[in-house]
Coordinates of N, CA, C and O in Angstrom, one line a residue:
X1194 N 102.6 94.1 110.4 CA 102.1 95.0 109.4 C 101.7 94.3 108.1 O 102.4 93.3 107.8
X1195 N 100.6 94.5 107.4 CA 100.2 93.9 106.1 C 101.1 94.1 105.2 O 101.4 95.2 104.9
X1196 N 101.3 93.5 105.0 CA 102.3 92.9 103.8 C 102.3 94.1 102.2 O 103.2 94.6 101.5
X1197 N 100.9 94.2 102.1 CA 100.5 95.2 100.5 C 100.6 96.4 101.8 O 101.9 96.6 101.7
X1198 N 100.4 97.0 102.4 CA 100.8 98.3 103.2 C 102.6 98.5 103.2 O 103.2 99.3 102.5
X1199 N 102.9 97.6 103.9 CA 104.0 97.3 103.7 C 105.0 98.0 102.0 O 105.7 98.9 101.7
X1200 N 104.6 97.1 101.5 CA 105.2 96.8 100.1 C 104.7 98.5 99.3 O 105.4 99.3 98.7
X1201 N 103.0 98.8 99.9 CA 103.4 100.3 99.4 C 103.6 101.5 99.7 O 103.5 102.4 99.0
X1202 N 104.1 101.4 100.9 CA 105.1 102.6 101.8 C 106.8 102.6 101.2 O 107.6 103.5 101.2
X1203 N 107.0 101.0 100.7 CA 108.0 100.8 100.1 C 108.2 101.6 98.8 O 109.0 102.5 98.6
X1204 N 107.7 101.2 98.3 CA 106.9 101.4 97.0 C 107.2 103.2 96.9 O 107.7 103.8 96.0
X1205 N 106.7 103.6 97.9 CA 106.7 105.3 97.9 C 107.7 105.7 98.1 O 107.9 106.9 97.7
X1206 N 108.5 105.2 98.5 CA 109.7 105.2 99.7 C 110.8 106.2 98.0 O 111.4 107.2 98.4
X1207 N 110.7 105.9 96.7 CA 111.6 106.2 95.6 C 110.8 107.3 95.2 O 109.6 107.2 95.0
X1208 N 111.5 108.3 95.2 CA 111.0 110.2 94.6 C 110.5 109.7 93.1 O 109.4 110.0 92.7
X1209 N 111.3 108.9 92.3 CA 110.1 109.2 90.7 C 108.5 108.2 91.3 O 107.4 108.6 91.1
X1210 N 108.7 107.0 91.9 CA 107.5 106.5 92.3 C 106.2 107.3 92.7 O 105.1 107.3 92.2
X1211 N 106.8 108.0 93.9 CA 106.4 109.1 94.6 C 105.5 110.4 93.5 O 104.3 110.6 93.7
X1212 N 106.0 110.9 92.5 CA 106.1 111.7 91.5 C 104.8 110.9 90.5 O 103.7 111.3 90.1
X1213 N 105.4 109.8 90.3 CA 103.9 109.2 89.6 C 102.8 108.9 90.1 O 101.9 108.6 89.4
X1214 N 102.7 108.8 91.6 CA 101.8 108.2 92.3 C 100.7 109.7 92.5 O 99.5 109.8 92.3
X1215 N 101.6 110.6 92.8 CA 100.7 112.1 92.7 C 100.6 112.4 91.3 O 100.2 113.5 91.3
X1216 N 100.8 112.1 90.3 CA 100.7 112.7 89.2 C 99.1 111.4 88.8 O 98.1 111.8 88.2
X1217 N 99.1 110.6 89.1 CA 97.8 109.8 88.5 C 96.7 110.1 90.2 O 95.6 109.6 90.4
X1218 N 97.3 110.8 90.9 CA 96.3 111.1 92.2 C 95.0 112.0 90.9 O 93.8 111.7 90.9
X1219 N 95.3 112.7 90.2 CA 94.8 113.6 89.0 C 93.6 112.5 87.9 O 92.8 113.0 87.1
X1220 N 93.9 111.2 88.2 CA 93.5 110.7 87.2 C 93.7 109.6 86.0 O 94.7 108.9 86.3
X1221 N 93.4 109.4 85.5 CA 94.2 108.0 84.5 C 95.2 108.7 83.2 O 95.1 109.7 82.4
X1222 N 95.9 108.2 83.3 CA 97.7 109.2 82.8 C 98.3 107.5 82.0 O 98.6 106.4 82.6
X1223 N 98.2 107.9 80.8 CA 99.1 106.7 79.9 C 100.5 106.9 79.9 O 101.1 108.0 80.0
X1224 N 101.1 105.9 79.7 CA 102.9 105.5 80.1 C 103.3 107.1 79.4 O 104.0 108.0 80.0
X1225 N 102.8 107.1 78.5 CA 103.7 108.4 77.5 C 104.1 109.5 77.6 O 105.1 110.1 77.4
X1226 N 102.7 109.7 78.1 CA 102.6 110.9 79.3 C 103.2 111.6 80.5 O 103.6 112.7 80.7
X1227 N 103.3 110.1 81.2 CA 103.7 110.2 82.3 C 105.6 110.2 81.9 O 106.2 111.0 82.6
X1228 N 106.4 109.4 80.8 CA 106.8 109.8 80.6 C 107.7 110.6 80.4 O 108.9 110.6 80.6
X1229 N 106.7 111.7 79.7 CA 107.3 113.3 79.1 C 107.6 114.2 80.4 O 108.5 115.0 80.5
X1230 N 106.6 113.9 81.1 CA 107.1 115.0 82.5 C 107.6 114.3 83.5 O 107.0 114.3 84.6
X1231 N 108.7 113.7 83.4 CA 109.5 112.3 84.1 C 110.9 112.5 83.9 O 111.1 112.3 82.7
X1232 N 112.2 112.8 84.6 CA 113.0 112.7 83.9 C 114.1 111.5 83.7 O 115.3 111.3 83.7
X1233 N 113.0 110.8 83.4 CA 113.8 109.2 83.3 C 113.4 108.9 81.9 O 113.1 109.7 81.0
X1234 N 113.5 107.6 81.8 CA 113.1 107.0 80.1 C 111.5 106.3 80.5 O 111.1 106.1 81.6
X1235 N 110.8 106.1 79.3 CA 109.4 105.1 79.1 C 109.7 103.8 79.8 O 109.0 103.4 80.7
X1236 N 111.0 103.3 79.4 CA 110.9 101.6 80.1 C 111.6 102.3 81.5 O 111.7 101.4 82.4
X1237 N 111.8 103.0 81.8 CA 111.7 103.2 83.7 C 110.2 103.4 84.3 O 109.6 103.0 85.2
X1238 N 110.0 104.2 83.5 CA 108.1 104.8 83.9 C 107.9 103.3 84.1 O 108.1 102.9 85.2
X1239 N 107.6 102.6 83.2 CA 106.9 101.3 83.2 C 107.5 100.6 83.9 O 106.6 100.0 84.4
X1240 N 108.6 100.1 84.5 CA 109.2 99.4 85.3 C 108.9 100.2 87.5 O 109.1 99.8 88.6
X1241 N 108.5 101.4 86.9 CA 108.4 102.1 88.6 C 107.2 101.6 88.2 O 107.1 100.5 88.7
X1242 N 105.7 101.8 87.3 CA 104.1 101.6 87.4 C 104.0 99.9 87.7 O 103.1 99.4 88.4
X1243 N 105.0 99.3 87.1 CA 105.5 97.9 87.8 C 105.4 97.2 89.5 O 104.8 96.3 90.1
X1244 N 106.2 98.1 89.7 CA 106.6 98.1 90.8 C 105.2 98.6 92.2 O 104.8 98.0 93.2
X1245 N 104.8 99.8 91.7 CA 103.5 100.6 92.4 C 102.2 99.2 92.3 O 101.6 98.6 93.2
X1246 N 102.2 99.1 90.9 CA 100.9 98.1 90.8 C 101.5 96.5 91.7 O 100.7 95.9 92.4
X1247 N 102.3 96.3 91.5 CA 102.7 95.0 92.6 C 102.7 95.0 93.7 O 102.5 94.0 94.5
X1248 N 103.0 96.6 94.2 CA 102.4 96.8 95.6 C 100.9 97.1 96.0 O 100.6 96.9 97.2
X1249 N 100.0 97.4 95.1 CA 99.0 97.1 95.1 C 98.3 98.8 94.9 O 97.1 99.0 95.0
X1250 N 98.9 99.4 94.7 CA 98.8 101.3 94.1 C 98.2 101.4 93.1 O 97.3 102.2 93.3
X1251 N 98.3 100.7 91.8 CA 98.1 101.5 90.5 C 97.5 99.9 90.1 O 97.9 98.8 90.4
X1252 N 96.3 100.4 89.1 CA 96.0 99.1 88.3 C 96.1 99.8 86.6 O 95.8 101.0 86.3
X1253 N 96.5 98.9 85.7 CA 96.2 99.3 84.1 C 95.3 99.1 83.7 O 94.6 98.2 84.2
X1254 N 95.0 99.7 82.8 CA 93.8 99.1 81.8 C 94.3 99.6 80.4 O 95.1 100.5 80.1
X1255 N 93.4 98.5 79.3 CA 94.1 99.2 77.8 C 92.7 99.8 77.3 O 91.5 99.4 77.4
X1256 N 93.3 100.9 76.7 CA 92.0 101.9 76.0 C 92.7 102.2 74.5 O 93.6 103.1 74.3
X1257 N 92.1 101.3 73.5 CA 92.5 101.4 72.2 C 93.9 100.8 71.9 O 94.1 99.6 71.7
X1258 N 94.6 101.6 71.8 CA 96.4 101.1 71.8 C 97.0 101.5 72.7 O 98.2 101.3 72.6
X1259 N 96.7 102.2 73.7 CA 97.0 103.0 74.9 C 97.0 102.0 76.0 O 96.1 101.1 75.8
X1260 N 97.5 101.8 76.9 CA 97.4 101.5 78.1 C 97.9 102.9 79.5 O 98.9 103.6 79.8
X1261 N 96.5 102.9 80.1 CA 96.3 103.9 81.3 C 96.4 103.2 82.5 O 96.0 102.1 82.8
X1262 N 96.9 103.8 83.0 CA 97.3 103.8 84.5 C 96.4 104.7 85.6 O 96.0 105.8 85.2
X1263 N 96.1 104.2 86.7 CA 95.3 105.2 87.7 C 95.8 104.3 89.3 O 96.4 103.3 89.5
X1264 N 95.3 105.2 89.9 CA 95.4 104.9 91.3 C 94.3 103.7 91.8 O 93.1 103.6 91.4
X1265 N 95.0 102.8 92.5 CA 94.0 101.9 92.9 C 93.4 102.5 94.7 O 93.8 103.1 95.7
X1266 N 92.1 101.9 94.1 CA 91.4 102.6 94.9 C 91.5 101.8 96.6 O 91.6 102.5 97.6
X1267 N 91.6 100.3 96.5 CA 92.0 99.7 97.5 C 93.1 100.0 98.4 O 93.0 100.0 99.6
X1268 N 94.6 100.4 97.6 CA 95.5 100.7 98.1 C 96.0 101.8 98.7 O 96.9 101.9 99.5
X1269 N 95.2 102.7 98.0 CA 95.5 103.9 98.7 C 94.2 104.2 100.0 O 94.3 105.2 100.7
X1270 N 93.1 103.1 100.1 CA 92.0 103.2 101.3 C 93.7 102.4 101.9 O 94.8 103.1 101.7
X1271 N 93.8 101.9 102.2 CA 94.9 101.0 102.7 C 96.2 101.6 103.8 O 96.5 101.2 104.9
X1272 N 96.8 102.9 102.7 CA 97.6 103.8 102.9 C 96.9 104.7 103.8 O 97.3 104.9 105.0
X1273 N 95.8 105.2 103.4 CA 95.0 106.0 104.5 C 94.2 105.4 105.9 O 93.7 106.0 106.9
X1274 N 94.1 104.4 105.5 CA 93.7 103.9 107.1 C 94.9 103.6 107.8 O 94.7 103.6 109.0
X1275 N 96.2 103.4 107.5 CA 97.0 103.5 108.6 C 97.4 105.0 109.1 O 97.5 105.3 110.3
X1276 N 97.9 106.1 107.9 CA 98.1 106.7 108.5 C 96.8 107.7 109.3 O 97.1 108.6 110.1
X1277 N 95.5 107.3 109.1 CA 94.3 107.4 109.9 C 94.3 107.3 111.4 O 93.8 108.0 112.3
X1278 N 95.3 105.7 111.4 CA 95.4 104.9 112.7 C 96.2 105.6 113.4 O 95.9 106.0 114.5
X1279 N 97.5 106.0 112.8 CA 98.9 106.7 113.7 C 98.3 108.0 113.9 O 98.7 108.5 114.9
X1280 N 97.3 108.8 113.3 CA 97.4 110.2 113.5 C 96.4 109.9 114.8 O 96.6 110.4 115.9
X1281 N 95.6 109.1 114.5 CA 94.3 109.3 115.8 C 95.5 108.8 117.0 O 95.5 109.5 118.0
X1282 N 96.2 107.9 116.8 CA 96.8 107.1 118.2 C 97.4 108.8 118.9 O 97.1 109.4 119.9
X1283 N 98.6 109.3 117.7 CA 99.3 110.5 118.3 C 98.6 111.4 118.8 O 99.0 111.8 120.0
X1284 N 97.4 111.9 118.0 CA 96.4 112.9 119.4 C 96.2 112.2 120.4 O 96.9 112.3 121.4
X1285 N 95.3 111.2 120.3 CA 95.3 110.8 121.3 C 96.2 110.7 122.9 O 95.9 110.6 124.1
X1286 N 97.4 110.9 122.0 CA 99.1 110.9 123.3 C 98.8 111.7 123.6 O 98.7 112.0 124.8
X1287 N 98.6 112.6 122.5 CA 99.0 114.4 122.9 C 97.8 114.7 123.7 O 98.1 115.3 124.8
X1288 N 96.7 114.6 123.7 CA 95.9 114.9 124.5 C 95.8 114.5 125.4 O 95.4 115.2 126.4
X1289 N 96.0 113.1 125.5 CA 96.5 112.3 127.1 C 97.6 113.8 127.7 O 97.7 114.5 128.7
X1290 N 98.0 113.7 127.1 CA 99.4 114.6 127.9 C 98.6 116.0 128.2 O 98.6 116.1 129.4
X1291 N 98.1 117.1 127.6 CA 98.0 118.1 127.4 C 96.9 118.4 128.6 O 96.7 119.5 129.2
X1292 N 96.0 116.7 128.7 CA 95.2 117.2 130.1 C 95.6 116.5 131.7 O 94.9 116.2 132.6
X1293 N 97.1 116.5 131.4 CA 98.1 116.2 132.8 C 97.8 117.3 132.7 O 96.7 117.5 133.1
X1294 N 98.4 118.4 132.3 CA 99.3 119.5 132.3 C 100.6 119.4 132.4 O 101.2 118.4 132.6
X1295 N 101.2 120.6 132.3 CA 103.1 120.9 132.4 C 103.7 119.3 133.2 O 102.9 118.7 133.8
X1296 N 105.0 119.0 133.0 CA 105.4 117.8 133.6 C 105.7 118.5 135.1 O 106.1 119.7 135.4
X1297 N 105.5 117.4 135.9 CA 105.8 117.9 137.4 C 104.8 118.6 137.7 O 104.2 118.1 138.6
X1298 N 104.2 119.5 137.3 CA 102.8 120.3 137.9 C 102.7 119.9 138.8 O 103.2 120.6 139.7
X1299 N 101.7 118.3 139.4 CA 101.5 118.1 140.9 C 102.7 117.6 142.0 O 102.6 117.0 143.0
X1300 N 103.8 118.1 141.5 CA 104.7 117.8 142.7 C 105.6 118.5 142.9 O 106.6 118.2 143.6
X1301 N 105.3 119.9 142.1 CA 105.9 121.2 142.3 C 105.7 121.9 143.7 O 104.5 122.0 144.1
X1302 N 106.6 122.4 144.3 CA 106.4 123.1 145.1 C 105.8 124.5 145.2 O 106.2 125.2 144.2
X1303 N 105.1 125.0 145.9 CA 104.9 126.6 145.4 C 105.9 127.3 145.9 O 106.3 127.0 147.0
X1304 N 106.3 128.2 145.4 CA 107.7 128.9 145.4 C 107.2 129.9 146.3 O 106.0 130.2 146.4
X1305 N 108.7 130.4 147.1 CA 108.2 131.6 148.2 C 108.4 132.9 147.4 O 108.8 132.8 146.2
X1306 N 108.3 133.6 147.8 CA 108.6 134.9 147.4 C 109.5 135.7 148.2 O 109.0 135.9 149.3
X1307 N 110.5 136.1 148.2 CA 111.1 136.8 148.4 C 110.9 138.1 149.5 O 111.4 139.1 149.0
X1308 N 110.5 138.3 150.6 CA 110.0 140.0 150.4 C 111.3 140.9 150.6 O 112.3 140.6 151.4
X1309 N 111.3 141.6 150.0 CA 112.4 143.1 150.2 C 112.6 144.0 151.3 O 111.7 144.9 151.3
X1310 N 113.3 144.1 152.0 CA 113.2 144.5 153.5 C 113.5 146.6 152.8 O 113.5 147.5 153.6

């Protein structure tokens, strides 16, 4: 498995990570912000956007005295082409299977029927 895939399923793996990764899905969102509707402290925000951007999620940029945060665009094509890969593989199963039919089908016997005297 690639290593940045890897590191950002990891990465996701923690609910406030998780929480800021959908909250900048919205857009570019400064530490402060993110923050306020966080219920952790500023230096955890910045230590999880740490962590996201090392996995390869989130890039910063500074706008004035502000530094914004957004989703990287590579990482999350990244995140979605695998789970792209597992969903197509799993249909794929499932419809392998669904045009056997029922398990045993061809080696069922056909059942007698009974008649009622």
């Amino acid at each position: 498995m690639d290593a940045y895939l890897q590191a950002g399923l990891d990465a996701l793996g923690d609910p406030t990570r998780m929480a800021i990764f959908q909250k900048l899905a919205d857009g570019p969102v400064p530490v402060n912000e993110l923050a306020r509707t966080l219920p952790v402290s500023r230096p955890a925000v910045s230590q999880h956007l740490r962590v996201l951007k090392d996995a390869g999620l989130v890039t910063g940029s500074k706008s004035g005295t502000r530094r914004l945060y957004q989703l990287d665009p590579g990482g999350v094509a990244r995140l979605r082409a695998h789970f792209d890969q597992m969903w197509t593989k799993a249909l794929s199963a499932f419809q392998e299977i669904a045009e056997k039919g029922p398990i045993g089908e061809k080696d069922a016997k056909p059942r007698r029927t009974r008649r009622r005297s």
